[in-house]
PDB file of C-alpha atoms and ligand atoms in Angstrom:
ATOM      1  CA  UNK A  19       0.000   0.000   0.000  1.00  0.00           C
ATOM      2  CA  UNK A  20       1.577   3.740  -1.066  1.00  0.00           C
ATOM      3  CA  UNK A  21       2.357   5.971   1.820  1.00  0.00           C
ATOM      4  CA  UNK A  22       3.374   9.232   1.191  1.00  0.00           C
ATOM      5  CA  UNK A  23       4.350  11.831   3.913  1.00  0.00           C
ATOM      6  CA  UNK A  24       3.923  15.189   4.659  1.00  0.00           C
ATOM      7  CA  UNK A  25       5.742  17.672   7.028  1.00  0.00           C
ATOM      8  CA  UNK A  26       2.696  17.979   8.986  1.00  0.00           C
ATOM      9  CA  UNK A  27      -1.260  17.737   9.448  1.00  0.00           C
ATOM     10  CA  UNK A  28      -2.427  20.932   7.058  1.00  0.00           C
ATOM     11  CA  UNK A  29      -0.494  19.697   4.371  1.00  0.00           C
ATOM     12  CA  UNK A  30      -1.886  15.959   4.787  1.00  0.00           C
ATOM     13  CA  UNK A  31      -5.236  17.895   4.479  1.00  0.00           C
ATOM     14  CA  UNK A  32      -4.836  19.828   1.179  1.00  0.00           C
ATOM     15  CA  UNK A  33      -3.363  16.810  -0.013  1.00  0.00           C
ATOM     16  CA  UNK A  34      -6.228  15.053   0.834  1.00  0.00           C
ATOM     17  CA  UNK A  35      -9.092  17.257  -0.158  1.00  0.00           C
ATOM     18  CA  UNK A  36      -6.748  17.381  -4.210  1.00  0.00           C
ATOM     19  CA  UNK A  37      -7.092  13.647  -4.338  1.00  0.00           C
ATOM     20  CA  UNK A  38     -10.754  13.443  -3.450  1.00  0.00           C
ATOM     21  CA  UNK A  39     -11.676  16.305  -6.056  1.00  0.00           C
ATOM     22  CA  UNK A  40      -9.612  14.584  -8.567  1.00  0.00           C
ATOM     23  CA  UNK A  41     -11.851  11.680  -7.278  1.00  0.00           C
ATOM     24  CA  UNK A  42     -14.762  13.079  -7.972  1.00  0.00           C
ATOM     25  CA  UNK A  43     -14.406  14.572 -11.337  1.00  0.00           C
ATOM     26  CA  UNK A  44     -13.425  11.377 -12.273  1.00  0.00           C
ATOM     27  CA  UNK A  45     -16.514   9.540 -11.022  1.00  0.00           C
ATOM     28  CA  UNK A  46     -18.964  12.062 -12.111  1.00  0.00           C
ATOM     29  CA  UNK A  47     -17.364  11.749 -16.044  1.00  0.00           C
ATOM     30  CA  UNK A  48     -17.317   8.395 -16.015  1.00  0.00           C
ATOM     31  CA  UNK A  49     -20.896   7.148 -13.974  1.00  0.00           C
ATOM     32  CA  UNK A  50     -22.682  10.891 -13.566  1.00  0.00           C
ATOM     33  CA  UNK A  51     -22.025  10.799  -9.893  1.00  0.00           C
ATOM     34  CA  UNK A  52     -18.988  10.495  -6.982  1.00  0.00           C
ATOM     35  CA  UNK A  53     -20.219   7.969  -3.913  1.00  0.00           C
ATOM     36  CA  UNK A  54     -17.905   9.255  -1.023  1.00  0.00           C
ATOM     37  CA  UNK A  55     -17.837   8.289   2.654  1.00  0.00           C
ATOM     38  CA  UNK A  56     -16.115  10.037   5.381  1.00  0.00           C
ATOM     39  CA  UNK A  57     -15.110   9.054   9.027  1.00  0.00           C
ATOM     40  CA  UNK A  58     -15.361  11.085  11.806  1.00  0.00           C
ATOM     41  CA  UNK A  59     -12.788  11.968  14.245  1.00  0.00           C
ATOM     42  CA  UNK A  60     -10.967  14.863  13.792  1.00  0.00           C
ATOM     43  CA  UNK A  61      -7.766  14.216  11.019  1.00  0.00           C
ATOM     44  CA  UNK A  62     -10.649  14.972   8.026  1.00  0.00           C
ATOM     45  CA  UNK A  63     -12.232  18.546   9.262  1.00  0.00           C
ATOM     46  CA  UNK A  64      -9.460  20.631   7.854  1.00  0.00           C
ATOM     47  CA  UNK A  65      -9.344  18.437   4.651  1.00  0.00           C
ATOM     48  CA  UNK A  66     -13.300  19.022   4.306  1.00  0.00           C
ATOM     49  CA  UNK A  67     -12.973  22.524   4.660  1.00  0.00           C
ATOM     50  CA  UNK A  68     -10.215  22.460   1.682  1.00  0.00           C
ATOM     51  CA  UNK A  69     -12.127  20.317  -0.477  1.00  0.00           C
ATOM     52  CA  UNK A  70     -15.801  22.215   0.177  1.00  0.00           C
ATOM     53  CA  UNK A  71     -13.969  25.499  -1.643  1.00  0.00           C
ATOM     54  CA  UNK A  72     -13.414  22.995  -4.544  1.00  0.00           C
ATOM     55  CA  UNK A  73     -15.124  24.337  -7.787  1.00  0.00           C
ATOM     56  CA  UNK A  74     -16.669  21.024  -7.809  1.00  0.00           C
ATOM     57  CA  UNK A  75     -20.401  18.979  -9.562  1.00  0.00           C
ATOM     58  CA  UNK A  76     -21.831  19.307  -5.758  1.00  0.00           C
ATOM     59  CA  UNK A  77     -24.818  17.859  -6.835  1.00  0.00           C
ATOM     60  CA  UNK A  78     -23.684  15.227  -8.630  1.00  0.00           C
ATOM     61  CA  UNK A  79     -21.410  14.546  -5.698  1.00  0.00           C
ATOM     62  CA  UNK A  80     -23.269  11.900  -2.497  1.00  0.00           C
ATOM     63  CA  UNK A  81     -21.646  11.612   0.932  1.00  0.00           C
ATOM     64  CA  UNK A  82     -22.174   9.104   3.329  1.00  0.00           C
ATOM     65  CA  UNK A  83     -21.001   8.305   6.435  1.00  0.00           C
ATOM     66  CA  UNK A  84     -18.653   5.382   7.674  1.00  0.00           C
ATOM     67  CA  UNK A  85     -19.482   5.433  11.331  1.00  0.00           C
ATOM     68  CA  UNK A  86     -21.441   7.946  14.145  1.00  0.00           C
ATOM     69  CA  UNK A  87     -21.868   7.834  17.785  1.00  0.00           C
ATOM     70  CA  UNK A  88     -25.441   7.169  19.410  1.00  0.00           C
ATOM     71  CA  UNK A  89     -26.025  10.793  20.900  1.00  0.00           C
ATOM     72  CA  UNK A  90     -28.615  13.574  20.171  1.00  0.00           C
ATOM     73  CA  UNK A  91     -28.929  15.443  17.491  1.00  0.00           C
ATOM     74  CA  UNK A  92     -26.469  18.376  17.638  1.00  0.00           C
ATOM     75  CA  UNK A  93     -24.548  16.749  20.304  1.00  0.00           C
ATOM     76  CA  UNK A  94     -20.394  17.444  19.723  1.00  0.00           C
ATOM     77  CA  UNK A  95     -19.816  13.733  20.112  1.00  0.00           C
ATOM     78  CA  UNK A  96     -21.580  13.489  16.410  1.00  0.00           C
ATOM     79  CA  UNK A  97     -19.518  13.012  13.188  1.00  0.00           C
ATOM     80  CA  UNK A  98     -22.038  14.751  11.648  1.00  0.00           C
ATOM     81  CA  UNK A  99     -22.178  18.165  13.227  1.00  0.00           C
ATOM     82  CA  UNK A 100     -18.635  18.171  12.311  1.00  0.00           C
ATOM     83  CA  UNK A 101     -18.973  16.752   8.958  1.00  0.00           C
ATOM     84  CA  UNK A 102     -21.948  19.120   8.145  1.00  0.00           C
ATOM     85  CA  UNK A 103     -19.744  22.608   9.969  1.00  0.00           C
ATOM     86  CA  UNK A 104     -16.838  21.755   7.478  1.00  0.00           C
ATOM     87  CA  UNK A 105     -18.468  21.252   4.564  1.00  0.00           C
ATOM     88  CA  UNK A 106     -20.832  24.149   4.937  1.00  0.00           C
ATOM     89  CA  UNK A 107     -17.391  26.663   5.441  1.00  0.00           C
ATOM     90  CA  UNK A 108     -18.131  26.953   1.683  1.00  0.00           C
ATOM     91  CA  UNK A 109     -21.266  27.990  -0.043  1.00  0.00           C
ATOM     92  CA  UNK A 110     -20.585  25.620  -2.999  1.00  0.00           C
ATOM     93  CA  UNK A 111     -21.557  22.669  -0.848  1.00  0.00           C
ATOM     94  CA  UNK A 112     -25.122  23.397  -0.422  1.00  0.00           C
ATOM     95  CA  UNK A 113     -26.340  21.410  -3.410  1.00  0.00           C
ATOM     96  CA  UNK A 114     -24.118  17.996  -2.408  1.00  0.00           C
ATOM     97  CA  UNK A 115     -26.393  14.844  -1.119  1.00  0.00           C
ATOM     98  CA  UNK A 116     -25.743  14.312   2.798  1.00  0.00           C
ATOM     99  CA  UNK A 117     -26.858  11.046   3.994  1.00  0.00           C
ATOM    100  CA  UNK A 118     -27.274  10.620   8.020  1.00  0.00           C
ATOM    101  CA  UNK A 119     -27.016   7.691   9.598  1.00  0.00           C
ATOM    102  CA  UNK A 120     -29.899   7.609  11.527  1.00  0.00           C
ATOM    103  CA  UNK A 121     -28.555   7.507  15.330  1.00  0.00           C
ATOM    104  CA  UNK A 122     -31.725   8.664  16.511  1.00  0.00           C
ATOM    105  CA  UNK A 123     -33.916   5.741  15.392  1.00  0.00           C
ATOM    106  CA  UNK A 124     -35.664   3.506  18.280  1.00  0.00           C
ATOM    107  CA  UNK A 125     -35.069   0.395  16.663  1.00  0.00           C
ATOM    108  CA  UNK A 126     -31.355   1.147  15.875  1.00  0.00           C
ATOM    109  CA  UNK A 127     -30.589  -2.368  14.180  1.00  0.00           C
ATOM    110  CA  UNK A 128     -33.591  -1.702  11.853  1.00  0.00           C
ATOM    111  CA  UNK A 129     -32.088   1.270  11.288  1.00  0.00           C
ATOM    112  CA  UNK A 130     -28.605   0.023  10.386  1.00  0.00           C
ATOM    113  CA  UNK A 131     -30.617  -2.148   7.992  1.00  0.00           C
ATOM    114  CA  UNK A 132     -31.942   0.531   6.376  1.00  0.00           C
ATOM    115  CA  UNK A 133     -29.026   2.505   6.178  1.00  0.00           C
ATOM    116  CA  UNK A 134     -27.544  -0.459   4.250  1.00  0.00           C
ATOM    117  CA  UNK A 135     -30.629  -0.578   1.702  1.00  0.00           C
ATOM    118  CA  UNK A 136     -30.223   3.097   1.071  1.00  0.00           C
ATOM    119  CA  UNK A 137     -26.292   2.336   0.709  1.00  0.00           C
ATOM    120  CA  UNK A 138     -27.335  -0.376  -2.191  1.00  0.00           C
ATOM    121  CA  UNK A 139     -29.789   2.082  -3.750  1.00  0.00           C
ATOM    122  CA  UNK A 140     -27.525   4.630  -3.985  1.00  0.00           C
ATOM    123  CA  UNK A 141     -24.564   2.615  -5.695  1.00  0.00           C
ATOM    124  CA  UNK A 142     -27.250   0.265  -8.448  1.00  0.00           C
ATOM    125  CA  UNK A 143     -25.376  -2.774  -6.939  1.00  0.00           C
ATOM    126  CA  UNK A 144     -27.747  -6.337  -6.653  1.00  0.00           C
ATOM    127  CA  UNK A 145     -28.517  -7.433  -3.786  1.00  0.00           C
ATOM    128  CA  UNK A 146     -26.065 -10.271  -4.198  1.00  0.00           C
ATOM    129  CA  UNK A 147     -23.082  -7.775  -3.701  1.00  0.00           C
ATOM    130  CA  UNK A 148     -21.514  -5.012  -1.498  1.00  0.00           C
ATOM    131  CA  UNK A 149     -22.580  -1.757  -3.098  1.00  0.00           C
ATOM    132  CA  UNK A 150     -19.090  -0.464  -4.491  1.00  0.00           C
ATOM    133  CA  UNK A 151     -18.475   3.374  -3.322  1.00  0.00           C
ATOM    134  CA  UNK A 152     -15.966   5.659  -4.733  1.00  0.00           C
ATOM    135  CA  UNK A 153     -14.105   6.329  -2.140  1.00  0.00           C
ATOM    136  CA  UNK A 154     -13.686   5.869   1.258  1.00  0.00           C
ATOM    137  CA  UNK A 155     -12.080   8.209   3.760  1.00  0.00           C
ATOM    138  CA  UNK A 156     -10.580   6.227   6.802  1.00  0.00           C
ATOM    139  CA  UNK A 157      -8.744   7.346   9.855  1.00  0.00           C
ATOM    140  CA  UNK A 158      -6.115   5.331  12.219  1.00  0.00           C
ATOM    141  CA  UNK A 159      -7.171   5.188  15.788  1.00  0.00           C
ATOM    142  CA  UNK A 160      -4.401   5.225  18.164  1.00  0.00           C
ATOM    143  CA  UNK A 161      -5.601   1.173  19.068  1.00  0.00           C
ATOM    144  CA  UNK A 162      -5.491   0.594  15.430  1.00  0.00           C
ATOM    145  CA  UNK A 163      -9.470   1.001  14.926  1.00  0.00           C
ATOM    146  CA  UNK A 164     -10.702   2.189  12.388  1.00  0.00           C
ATOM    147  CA  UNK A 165     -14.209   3.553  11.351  1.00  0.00           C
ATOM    148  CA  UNK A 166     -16.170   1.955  14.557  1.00  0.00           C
ATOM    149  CA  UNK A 167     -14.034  -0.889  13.907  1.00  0.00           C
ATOM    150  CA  UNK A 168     -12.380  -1.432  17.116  1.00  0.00           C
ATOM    151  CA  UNK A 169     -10.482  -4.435  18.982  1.00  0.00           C
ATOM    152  CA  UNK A 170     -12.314  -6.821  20.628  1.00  0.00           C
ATOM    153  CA  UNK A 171     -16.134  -5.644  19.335  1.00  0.00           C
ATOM    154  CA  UNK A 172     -18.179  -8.673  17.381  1.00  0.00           C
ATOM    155  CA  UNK A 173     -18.305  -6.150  14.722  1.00  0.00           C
ATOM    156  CA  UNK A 174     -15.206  -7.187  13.498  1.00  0.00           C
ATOM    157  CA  UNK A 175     -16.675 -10.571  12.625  1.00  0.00           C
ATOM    158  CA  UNK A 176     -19.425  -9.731  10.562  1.00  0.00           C
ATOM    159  CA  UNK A 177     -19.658 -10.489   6.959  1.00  0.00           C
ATOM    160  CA  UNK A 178     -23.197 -10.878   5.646  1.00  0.00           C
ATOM    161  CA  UNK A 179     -24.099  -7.217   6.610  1.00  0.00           C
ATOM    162  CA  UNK A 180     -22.981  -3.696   5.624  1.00  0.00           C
ATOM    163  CA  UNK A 181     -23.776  -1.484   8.492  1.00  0.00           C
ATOM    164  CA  UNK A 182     -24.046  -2.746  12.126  1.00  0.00           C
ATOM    165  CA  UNK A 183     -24.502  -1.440  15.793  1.00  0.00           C
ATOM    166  CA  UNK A 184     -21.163  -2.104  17.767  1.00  0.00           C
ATOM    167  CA  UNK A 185     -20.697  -2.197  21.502  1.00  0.00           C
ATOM    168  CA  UNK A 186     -19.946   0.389  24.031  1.00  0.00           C
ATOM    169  CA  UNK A 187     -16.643   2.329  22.558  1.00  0.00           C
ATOM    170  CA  UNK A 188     -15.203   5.947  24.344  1.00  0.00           C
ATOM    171  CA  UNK A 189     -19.010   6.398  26.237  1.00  0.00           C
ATOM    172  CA  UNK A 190     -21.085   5.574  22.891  1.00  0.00           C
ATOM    173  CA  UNK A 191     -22.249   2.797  21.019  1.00  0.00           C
ATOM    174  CA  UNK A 192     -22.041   3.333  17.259  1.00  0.00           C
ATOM    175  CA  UNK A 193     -23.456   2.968  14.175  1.00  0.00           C
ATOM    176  CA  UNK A 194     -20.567   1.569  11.204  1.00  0.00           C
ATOM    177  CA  UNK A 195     -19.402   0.457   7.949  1.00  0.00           C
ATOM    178  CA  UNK A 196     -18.319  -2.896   7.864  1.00  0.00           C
ATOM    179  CA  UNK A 197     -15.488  -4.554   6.121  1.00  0.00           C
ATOM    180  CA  UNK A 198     -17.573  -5.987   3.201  1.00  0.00           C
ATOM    181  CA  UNK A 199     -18.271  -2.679   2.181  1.00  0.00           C
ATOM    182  CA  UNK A 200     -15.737  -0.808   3.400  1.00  0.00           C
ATOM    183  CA  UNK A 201     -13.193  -3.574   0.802  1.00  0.00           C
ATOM    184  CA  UNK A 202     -15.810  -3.099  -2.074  1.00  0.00           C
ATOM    185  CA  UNK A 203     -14.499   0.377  -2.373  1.00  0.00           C
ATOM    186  CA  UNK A 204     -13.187   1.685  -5.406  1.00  0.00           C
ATOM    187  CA  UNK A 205     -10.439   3.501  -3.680  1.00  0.00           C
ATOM    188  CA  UNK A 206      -9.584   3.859   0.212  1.00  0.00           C
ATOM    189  CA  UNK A 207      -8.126   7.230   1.490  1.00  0.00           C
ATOM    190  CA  UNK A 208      -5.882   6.748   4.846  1.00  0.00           C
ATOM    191  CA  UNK A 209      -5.258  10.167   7.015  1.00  0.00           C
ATOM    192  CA  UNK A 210      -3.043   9.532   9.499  1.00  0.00           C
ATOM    193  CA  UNK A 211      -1.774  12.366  11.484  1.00  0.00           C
ATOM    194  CA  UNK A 212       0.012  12.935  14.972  1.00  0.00           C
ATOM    195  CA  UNK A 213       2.454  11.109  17.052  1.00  0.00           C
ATOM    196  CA  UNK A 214      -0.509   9.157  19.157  1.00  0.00           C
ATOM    197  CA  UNK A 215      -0.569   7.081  15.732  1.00  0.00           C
ATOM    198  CA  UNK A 216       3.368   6.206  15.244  1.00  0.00           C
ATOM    199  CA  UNK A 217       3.203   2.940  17.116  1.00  0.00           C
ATOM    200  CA  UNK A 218      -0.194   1.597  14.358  1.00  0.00           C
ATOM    201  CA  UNK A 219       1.159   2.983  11.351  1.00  0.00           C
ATOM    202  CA  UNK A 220       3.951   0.216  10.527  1.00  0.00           C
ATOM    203  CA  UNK A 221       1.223  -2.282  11.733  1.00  0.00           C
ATOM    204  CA  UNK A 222      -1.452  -0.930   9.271  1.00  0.00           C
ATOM    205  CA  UNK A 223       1.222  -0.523   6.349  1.00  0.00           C
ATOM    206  CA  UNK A 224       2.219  -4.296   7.274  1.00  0.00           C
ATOM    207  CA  UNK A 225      -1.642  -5.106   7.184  1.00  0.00           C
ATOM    208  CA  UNK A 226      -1.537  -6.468  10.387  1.00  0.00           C
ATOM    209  CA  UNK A 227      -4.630  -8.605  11.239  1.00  0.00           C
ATOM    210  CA  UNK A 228      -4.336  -7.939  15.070  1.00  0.00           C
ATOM    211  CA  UNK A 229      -5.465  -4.513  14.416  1.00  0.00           C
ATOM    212  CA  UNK A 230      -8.880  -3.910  12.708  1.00  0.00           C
ATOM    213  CA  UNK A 231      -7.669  -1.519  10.547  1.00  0.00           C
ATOM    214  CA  UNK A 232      -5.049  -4.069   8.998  1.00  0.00           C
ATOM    215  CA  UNK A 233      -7.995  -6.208   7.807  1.00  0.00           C
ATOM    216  CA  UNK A 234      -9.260  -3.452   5.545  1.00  0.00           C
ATOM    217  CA  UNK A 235      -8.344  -3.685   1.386  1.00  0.00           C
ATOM    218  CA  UNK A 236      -5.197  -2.466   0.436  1.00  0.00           C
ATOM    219  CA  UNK A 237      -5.080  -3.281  -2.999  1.00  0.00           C
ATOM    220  CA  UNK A 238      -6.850   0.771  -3.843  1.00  0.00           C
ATOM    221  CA  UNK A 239      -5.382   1.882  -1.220  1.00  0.00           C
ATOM    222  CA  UNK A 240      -3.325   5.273  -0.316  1.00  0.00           C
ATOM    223  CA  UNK A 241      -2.076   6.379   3.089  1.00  0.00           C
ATOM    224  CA  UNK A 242      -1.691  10.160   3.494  1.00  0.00           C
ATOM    225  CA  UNK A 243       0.147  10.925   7.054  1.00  0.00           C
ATOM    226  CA  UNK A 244       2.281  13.860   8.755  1.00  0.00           C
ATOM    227  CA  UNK A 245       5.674  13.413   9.918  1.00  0.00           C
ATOM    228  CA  UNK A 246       4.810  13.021  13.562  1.00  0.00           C
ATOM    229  CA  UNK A 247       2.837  10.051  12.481  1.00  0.00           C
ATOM    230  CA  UNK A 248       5.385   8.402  10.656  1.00  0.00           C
ATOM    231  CA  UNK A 249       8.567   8.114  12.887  1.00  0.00           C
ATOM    232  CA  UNK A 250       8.311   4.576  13.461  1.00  0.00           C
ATOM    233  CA  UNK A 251       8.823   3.511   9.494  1.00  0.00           C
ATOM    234  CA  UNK A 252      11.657   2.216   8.338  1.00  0.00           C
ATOM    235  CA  UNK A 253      13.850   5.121   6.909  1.00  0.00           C
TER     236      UNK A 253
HETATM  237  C1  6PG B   1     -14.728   8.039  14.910  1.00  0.00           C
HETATM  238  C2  6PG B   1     -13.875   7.889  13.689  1.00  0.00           C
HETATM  239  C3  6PG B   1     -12.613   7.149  14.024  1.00  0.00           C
HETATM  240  C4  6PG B   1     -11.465   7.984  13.537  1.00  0.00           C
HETATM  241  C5  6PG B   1     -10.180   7.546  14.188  1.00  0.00           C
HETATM  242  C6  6PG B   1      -9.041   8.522  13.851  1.00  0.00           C
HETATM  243  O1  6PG B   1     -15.946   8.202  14.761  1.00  0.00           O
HETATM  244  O2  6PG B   1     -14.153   8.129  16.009  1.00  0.00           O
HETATM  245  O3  6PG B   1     -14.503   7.356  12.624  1.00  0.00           O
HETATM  246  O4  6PG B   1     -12.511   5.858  13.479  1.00  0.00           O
HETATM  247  O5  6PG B   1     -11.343   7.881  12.125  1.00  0.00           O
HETATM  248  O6  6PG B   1     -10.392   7.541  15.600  1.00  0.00           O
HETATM  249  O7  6PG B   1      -9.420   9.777  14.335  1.00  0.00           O
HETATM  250  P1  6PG B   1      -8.610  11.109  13.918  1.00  0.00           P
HETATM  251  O8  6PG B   1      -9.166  11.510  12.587  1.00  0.00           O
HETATM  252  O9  6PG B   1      -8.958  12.094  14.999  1.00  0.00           O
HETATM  253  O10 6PG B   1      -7.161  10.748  13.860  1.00  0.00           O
END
């Protein structure tokens, strides 16, 4: 899997936010339309605010999410408060398709289900197969999780659903991508940023299976991480 490294987290950012426009335009010529999914935590909110001031087909572009944290709406522990502040820095993003997951449901497994269906409708893909998204932003966690991927949760094991409801994780249980659809992915975009990640980075590069986020597809896969990040690769 390509690395390539950058002297620190702003320029992993506009780095980012260039390969996801270049991303897009290239989806949206070639099938009318760019799926895109986006984690939370914090490594993509500068990149979002570079790519929303992107002269870019908003409305041919749909974002998803890979994973969000059971809390009320408006609540700072959601991804999507974030996600939706970044993005709306610009007033070009107003026209782009913003898909929820729906954290607020009663029934929240139903609600992953649907999530799922929504997933399939959006990408055309039969039922027989995980609906294949453009591209997929994913961040490190300093455990190695990734999305609301994280060590020791059943989630890991699943393989006949897309989205699922994990266990407790950092006070919230989550909604997430799983690795069937997460490895359908046309391409998968790695920021990895800060020191707190040095020790996972050689592990994820190494695709280490001990860490959930060395179980995810590397064959479209491109790491983008800061210097601090990367101290514990080889030269
Ligand atoms: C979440 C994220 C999570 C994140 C990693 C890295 O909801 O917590 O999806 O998986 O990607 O924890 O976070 P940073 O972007 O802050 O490094």
């Amino acid at each position: 899997m390509q690395i390539d490294v950058f002297s620190d987290a702003d320029a992993v950012a506009c780095a980012g936010a260039r390969i996801i426009a270049s991303e897009a335009r290239a989806a949206i010529a070639a099938r009318g339309r760019f799926l895109l999914a986006l984690s939370g935590g914090t490594t993509p909110l500068r990149m979002l605010a570079v790519l929303a001031a992107e002269n870019l087909p908003w409305p041919q572009i749909h974002i998803v999410q890979v994973d969000e944290r059971f809390a009320p709406a408006g609540d700072p522990d959601r991804n999507i408060v974030h996600l939706r502040r970044s993005l709306e820095s610009s007033p070009h993003t107003a026209t782009a398709h913003v898909y929820p997951m729906p954290v607020e449901a009663a029934d929240l497994n139903a609600a992953a289900g649907k999530y799922a269906a929504m997933l399939r409708a959006l990408a055309g893909e039969p039922a027989s197969a995980p609906p294949v998204l453009d591209l997929v932003h994913l961040g490190l966690g300093a455990d190695g999780h990734t999305a609301s991927l994280v060590p020791g949760d059943p989630v890991l094991n699943i393989a006949d659903r897309l989205v699922a409801v994990t266990g407790m994780y950092w006070r919230r249980q989550r909604m997430t991508l799983t690795y069937p659809v997460l490895n359908a992915a046309r391409r998968i975009l790695w920021l990895v940023t800060g020191p707190e990640k040095a020790p996972m980075l050689p592990r994820l590069l190494d695709a280490d299976v001990g860490i959930p986020a060395g179980r995810v597809n590397q064959a479209e896969a491109l790491v983008l991480a800061d210097r601090p990040a990367a101290t514990a690769l080889p030269g």
